[in-house]
mmCIF file of C-alpha atoms in Angstrom:
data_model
loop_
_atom_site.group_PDB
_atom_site.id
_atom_site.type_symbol
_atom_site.label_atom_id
_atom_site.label_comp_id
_atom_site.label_asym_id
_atom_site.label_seq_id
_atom_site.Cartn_x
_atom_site.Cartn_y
_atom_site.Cartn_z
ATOM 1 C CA UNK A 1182 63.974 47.293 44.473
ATOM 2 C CA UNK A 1183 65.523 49.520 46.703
ATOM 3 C CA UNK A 1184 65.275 53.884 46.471
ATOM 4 C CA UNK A 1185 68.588 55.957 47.966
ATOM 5 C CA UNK A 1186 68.362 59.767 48.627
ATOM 6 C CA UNK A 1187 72.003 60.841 46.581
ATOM 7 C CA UNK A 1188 73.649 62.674 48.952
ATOM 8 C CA UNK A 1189 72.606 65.963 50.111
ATOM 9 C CA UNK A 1190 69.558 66.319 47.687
ATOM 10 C CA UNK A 1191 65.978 65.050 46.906
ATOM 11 C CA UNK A 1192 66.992 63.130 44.153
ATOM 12 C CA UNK A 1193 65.682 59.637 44.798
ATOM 13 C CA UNK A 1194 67.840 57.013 42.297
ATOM 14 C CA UNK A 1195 66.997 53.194 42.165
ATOM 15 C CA UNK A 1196 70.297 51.326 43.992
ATOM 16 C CA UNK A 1197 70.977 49.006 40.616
ATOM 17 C CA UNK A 1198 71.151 51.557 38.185
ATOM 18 C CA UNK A 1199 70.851 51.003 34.404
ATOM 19 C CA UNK A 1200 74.537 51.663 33.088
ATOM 20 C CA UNK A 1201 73.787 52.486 29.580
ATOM 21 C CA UNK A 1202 77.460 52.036 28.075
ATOM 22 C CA UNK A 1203 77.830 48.909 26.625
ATOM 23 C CA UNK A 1204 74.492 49.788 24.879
ATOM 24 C CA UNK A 1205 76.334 52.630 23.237
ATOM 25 C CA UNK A 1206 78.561 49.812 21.030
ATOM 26 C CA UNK A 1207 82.098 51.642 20.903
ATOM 27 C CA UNK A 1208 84.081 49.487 22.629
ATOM 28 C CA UNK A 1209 82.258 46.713 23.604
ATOM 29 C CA UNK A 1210 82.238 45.144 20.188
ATOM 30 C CA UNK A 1211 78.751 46.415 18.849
ATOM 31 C CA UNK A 1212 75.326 45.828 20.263
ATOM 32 C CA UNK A 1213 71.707 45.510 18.352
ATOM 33 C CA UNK A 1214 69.314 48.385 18.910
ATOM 34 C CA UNK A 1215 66.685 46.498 19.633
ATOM 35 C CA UNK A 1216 68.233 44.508 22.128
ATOM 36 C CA UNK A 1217 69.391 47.820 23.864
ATOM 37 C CA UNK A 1218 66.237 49.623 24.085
ATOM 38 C CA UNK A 1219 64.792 46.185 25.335
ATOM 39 C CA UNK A 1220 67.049 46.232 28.119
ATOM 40 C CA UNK A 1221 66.076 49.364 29.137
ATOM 41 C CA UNK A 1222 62.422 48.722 29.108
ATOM 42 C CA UNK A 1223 62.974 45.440 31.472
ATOM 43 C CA UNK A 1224 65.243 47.661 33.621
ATOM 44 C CA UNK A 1225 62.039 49.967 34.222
ATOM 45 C CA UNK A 1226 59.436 47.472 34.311
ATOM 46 C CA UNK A 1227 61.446 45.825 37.104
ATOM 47 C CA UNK A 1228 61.768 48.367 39.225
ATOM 48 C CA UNK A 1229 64.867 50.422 38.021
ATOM 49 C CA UNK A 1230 64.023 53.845 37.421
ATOM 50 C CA UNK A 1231 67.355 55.300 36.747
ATOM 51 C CA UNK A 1232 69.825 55.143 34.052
ATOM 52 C CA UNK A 1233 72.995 56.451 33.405
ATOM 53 C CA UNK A 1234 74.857 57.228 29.845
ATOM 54 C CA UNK A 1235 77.226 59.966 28.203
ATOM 55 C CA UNK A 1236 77.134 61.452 25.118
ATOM 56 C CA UNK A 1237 80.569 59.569 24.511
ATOM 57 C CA UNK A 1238 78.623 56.206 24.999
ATOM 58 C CA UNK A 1239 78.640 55.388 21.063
ATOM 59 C CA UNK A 1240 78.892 59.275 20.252
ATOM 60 C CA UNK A 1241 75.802 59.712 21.143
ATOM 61 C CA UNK A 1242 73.878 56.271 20.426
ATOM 62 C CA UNK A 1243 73.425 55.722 23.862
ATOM 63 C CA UNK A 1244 71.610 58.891 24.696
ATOM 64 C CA UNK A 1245 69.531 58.690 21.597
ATOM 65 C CA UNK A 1246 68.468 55.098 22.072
ATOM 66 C CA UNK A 1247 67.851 55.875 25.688
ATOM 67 C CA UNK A 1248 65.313 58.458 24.338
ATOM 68 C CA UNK A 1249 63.581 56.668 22.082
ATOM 69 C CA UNK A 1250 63.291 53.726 24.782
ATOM 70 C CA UNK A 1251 61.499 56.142 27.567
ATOM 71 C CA UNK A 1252 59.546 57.951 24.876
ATOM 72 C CA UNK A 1253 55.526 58.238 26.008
ATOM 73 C CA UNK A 1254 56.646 57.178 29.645
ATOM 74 C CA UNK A 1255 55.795 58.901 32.584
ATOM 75 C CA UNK A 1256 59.147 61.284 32.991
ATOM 76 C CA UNK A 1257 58.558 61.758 36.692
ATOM 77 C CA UNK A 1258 59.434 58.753 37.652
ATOM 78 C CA UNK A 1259 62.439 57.620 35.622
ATOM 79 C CA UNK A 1260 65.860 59.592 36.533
ATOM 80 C CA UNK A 1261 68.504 60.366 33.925
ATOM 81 C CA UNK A 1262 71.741 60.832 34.808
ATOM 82 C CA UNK A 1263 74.214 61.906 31.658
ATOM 83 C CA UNK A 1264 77.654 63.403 31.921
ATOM 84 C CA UNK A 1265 79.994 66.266 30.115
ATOM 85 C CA UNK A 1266 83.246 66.531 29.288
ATOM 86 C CA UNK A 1267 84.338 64.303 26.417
ATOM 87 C CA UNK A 1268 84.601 65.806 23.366
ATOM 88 C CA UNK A 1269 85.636 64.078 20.031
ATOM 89 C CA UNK A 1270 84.189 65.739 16.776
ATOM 90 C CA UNK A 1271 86.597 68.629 16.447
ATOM 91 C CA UNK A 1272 84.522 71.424 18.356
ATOM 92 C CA UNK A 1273 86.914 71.843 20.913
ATOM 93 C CA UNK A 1274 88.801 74.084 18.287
ATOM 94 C CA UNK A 1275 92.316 73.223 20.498
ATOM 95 C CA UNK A 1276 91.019 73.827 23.429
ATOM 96 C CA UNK A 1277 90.698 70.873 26.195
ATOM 97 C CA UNK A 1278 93.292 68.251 27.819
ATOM 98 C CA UNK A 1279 94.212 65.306 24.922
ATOM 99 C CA UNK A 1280 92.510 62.016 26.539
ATOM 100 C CA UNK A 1281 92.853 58.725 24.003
ATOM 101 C CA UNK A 1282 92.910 57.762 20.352
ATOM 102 C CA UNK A 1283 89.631 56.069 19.411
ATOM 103 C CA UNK A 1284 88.363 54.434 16.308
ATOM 104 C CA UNK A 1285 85.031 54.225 14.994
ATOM 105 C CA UNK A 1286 83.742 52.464 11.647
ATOM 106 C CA UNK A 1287 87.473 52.273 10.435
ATOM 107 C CA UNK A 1288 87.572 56.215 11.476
ATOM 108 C CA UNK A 1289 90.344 57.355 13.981
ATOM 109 C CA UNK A 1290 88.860 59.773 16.337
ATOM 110 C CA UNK A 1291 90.459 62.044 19.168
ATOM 111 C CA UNK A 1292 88.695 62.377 22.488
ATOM 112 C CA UNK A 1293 89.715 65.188 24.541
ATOM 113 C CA UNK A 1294 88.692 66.041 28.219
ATOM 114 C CA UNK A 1295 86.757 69.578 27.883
ATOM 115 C CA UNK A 1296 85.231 71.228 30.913
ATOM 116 C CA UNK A 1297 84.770 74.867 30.404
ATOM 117 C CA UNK A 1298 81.848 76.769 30.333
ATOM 118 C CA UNK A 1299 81.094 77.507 27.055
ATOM 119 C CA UNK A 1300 81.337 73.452 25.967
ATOM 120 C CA UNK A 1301 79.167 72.551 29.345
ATOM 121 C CA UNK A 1302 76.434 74.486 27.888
ATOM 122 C CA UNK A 1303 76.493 73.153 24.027
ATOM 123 C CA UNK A 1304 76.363 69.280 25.417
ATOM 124 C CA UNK A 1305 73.636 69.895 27.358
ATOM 125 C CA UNK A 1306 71.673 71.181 24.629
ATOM 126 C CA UNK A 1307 72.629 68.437 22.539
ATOM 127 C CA UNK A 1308 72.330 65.954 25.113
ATOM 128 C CA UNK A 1309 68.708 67.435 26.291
ATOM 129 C CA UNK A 1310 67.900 66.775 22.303
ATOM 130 C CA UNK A 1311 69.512 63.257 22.125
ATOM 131 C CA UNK A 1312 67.192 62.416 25.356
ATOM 132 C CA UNK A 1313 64.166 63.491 24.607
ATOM 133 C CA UNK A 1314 63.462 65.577 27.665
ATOM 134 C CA UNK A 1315 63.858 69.437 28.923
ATOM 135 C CA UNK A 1316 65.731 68.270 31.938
ATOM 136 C CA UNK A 1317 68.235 65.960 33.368
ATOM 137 C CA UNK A 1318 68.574 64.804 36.995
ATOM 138 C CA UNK A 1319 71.746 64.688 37.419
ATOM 139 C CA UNK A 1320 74.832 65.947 35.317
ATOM 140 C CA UNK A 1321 78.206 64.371 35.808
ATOM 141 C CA UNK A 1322 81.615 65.581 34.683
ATOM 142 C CA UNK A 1323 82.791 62.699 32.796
ATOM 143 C CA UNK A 1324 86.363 62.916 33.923
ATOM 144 C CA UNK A 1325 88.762 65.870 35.197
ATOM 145 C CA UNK A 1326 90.035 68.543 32.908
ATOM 146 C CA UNK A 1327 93.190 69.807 33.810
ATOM 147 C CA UNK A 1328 92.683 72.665 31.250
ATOM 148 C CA UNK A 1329 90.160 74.421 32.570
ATOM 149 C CA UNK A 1330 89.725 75.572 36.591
ATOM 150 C CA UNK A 1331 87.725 73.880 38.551
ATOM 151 C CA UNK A 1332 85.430 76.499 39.683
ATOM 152 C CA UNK A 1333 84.253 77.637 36.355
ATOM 153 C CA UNK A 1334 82.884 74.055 35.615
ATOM 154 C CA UNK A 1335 81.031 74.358 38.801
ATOM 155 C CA UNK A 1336 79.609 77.544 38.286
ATOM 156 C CA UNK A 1337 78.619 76.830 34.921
ATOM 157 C CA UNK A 1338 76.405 73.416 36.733
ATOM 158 C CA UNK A 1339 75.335 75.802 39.064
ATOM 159 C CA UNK A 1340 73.860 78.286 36.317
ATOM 160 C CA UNK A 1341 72.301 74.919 34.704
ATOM 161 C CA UNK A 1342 70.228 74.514 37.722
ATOM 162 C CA UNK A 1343 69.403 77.475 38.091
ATOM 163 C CA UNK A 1344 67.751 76.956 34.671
ATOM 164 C CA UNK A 1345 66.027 74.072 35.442
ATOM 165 C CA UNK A 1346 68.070 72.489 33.067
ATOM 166 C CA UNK A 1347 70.003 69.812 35.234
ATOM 167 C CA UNK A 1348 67.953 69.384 38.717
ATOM 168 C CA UNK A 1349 71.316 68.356 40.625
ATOM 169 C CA UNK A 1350 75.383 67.960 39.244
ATOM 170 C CA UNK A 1351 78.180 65.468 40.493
ATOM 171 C CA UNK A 1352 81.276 64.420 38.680
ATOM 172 C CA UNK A 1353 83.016 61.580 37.737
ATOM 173 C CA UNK A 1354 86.660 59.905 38.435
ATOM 174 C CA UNK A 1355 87.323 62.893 41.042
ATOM 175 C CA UNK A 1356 89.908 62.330 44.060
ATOM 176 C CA UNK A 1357 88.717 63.615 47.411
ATOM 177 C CA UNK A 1358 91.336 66.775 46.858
ATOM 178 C CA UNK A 1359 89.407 67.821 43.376
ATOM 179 C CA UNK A 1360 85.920 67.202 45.414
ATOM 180 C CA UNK A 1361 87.258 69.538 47.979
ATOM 181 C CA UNK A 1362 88.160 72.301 45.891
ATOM 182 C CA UNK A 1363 84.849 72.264 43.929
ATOM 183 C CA UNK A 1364 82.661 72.220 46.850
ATOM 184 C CA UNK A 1365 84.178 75.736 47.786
ATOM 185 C CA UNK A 1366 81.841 76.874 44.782
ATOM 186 C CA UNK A 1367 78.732 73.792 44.549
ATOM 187 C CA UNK A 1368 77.845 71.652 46.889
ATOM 188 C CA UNK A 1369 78.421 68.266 44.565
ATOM 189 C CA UNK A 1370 75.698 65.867 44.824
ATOM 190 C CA UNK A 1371 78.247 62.336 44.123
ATOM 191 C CA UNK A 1372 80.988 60.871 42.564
ATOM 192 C CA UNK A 1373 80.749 58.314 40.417
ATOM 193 C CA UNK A 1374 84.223 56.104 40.692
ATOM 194 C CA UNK A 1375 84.775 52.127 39.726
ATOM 195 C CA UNK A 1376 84.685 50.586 42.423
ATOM 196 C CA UNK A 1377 84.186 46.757 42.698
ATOM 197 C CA UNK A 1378 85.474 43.491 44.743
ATOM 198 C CA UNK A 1379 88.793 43.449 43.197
ATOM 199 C CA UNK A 1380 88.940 47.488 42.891
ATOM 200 C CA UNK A 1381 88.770 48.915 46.365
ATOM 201 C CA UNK A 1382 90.540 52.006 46.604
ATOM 202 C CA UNK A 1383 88.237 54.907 47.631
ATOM 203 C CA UNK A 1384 87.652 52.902 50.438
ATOM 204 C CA UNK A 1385 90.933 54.799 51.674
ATOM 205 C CA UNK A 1386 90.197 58.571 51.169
ATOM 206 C CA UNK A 1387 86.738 58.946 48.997
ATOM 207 C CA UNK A 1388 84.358 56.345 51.139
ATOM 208 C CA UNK A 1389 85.510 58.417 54.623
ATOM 209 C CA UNK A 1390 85.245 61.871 52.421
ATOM 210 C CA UNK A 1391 81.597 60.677 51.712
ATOM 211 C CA UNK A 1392 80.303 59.623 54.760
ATOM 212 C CA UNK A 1393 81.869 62.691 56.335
ATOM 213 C CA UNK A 1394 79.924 65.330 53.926
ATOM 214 C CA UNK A 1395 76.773 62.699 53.410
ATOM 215 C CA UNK A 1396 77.401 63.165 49.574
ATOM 216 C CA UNK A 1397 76.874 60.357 47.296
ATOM 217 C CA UNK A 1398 79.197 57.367 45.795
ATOM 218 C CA UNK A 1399 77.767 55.840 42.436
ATOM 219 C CA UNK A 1400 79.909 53.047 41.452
ATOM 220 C CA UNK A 1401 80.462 51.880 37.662
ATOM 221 C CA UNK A 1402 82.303 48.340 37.192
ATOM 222 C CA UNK A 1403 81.064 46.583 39.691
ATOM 223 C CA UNK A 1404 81.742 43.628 37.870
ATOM 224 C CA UNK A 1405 85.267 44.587 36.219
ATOM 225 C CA UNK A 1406 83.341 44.379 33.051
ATOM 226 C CA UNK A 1407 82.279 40.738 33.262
ATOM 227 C CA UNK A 1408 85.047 39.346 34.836
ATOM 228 C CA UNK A 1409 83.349 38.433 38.184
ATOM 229 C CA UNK A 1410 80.218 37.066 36.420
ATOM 230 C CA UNK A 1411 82.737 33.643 36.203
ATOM 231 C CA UNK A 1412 81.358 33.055 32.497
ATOM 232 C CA UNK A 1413 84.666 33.998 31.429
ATOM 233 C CA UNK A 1414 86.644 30.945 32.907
ATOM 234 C CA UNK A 1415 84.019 29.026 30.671
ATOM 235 C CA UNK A 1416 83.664 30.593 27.686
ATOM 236 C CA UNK A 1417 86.665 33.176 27.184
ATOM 237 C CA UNK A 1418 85.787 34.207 23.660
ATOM 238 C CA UNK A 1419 85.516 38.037 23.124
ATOM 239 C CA UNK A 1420 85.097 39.767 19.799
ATOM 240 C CA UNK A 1421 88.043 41.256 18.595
ATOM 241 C CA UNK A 1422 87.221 44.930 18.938
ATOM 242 C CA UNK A 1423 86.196 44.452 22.943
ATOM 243 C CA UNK A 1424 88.378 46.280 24.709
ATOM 244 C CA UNK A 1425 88.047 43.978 27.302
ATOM 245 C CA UNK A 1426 90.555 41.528 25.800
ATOM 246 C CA UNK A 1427 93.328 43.662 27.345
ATOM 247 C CA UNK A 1428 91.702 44.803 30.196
ATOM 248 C CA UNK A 1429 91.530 41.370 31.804
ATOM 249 C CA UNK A 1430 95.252 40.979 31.627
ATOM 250 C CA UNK A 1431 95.571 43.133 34.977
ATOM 251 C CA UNK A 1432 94.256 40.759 37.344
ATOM 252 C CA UNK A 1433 95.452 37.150 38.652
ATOM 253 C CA UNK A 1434 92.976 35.355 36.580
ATOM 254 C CA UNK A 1435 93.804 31.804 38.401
ATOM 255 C CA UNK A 1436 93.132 33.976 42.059
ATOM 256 C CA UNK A 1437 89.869 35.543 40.796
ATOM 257 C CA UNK A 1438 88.336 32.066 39.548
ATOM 258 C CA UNK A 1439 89.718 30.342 43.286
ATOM 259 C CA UNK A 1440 87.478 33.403 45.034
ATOM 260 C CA UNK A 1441 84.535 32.894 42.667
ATOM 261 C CA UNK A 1442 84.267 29.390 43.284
ATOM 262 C CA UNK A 1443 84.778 30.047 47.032
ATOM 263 C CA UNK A 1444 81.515 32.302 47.100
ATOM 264 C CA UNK A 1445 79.944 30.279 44.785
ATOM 265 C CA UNK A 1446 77.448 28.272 46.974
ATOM 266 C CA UNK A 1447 76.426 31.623 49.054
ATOM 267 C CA UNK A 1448 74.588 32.058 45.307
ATOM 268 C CA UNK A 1449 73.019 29.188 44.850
ATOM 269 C CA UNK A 1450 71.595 28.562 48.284
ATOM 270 C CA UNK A 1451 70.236 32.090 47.651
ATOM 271 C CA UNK A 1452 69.101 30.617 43.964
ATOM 272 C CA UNK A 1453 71.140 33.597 42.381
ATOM 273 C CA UNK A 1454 74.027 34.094 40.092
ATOM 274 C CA UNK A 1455 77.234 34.726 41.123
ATOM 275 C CA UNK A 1456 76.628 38.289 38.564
ATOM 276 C CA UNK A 1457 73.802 38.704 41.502
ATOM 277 C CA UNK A 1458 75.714 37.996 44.646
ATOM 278 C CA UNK A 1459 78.284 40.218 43.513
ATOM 279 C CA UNK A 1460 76.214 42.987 42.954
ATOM 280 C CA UNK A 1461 74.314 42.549 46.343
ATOM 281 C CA UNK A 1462 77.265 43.010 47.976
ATOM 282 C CA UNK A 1463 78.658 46.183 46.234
ATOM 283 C CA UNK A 1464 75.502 47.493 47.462
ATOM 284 C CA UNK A 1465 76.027 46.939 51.079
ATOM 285 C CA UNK A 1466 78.977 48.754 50.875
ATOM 286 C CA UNK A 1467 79.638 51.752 53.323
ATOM 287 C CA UNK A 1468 78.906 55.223 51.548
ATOM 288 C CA UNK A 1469 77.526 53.561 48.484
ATOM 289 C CA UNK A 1470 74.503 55.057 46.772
ATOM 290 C CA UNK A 1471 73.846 53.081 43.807
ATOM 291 C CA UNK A 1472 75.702 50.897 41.575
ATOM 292 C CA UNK A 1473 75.578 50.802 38.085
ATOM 293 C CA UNK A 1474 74.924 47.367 35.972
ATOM 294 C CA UNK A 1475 75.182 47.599 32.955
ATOM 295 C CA UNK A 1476 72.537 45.099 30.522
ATOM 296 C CA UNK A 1477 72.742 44.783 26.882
ATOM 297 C CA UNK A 1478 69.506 42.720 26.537
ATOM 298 C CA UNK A 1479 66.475 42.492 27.910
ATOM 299 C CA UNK A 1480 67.045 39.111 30.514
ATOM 300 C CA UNK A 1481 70.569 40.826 31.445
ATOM 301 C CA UNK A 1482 68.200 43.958 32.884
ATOM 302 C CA UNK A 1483 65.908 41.452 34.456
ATOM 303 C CA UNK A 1484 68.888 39.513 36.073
ATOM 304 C CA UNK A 1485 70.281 42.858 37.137
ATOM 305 C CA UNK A 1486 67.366 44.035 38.847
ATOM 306 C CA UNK A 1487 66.721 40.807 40.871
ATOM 307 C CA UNK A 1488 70.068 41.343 42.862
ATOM 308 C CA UNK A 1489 68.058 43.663 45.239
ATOM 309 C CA UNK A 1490 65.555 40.550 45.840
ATOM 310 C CA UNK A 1491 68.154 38.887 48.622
ATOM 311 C CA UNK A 1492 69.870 39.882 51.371
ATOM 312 C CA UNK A 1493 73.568 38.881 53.009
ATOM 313 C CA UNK A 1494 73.367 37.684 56.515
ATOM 314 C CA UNK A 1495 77.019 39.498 58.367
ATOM 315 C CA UNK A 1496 78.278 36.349 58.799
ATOM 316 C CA UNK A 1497 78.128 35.483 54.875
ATOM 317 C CA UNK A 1498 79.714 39.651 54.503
ATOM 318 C CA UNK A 1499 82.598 38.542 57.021
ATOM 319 C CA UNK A 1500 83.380 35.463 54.853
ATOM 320 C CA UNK A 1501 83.300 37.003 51.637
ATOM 321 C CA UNK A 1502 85.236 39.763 52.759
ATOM 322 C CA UNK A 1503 87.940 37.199 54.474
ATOM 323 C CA UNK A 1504 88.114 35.535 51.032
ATOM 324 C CA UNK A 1505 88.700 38.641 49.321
ATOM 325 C CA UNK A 1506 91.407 39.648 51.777
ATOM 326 C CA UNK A 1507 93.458 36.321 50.124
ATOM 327 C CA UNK A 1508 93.651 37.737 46.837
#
């Protein structure tokens, strides 16, 4: 495994991090707890000492299996990185920016974006108790509030540091104008944005941004939710309630499977997966930190982990890249 500073701070991360959403259930059709926490002890025993969740991840599932899983380990060396912002069991009292309409156990629930102070403060508490710990590494705003100014989320992070509370704070789904105007109050520490082979945007405005500031890129959906795994062309069943059943519908299916079986063999003469060759190269990405994998089982984690045990020569880069450049 491979160690990245994030950004401007001394906040060491592993560069596959544990994404700890799926785990949660909600949306992804449901997951067994005993699989999850699993996953999250392979991720650590094979080198990947960070993990990212949000309370939202199954209402709080995620963050509470996630504590149970690193309970009795040695704290110091495993980073947490949870997020803010999402709010869905009323206490928002009206206040916040209306996200979606979600559904849980037959139950519709409302999710609003919520960034102000006084709600930065109560999910920390909860999330601190949902965790297990007195402190987490690094706090993300899960995605922009329009509702509330920009500067008092920041100076309510800041006041979390100063409490020990959060060690460092980055958001989430930012542009490079909303990074901007926060930094005029805390110097951010990342910005975790999807980002993958077939989603390449900040590489316009947020990848320059980064380099330019040395702050840090953490990328979720590196592999469009499964999609670029190829298992899909095989076996295209998903359960009902995945969300992914829709979300697949954006892309040129018959173009993705051409470029997967293009960059096939570059896998298999490394004796990895194309899940693994995928993720090595969102890794060698300019500005990018760490990327997030996400594992609901144990061998997923494993899997996950051993896409740091290759490298990519520049002339297998250039001809990945010149394949992707067709679709």
């Amino acid at each position: 495994m491979e160690y990245r500073k994030l950004g401007n701070t001394d906040l060491e991360l592993s560069v596959i991090t544990h994404g700890a959403f799926a785990i949660g259930g909600n949306m992804w059709g449901g997951n067994e707890k005993k699989d999850s926490i699993d996953s999250i002890h392979a991720s650590i025993d094979n080198g990947v000492t960070s993990i990212d969740t949000a309370p939202f991840y199954g209402f709080g599932l995620s963050e509470e299996m996630i504590g149970e899983a690193i309970k009795g380990k040695d704290r110091s060396k495993i980073q947490l990185l949870t997020k803010f912002g999402l709010v869905w069991d009323g206490s928002n009292k009206g206040k916040g920016e209306f996200f979606f309409d979600a559904e849980e156990d037959g139950v519709k629930i409302t999710v609003y974006k919520l960034a102000s102070k006084e709600n930065i403060i109560k999910e920390v508490e909860e999330s601190l108790k949902r965790l297990g710990t007195d402190y987490i590494d690094l706090l993300q705003l899960h995605w922009p509030d329009a509702t509330t100014p920009i500067s008092e989320t920041m100076e309510a992070l800041e006041l979390l540091i100063q409490q020990g509370k959060i060690r460092t704070a980055g958001v989430s789904n930012y542009s490079v104008e909303q990074m901007a105007e926060a930094e005029q109050t805390l110097e951010l520490a990342s910005n975790q944005v999807s980002y993958s082979m077939l989603n390449r945007a900040i590489e316009n405005d947020l990848v320059p941004y980064s380099l330019e500031n040395n702050s840090g890129i953490i990328v979720y959906s590196p592999m469009e939710r499964g999609l670029l795994t190829g298992k899909y062309f095989k076996q295209d069943q998903l359960k009902e309630a995945d969300h992914r059943n829709g979300y697949f519908s954006q892309f040129d299916l018959n173009k993705v499977k051409n470029f997967l079986d293009k960059i096939e063999p570059i896998a298999q003469e490394k004796g990895a997966t194309l899940s693994q060759l995928v993720l090595r190269w969102t890794t060698l990405q300019p500005a990018i930190t760490v990327v997030l994998a996400g594992a609901r089982n144990a061998q997923q984690a494993i899997e996950n982990a051993k896409a740091m045990s290759f490298d990519l020569s520049a002339k297998e880069l250039s001809f990945i890249n010149a394949e992707l450049a067709k679709l």
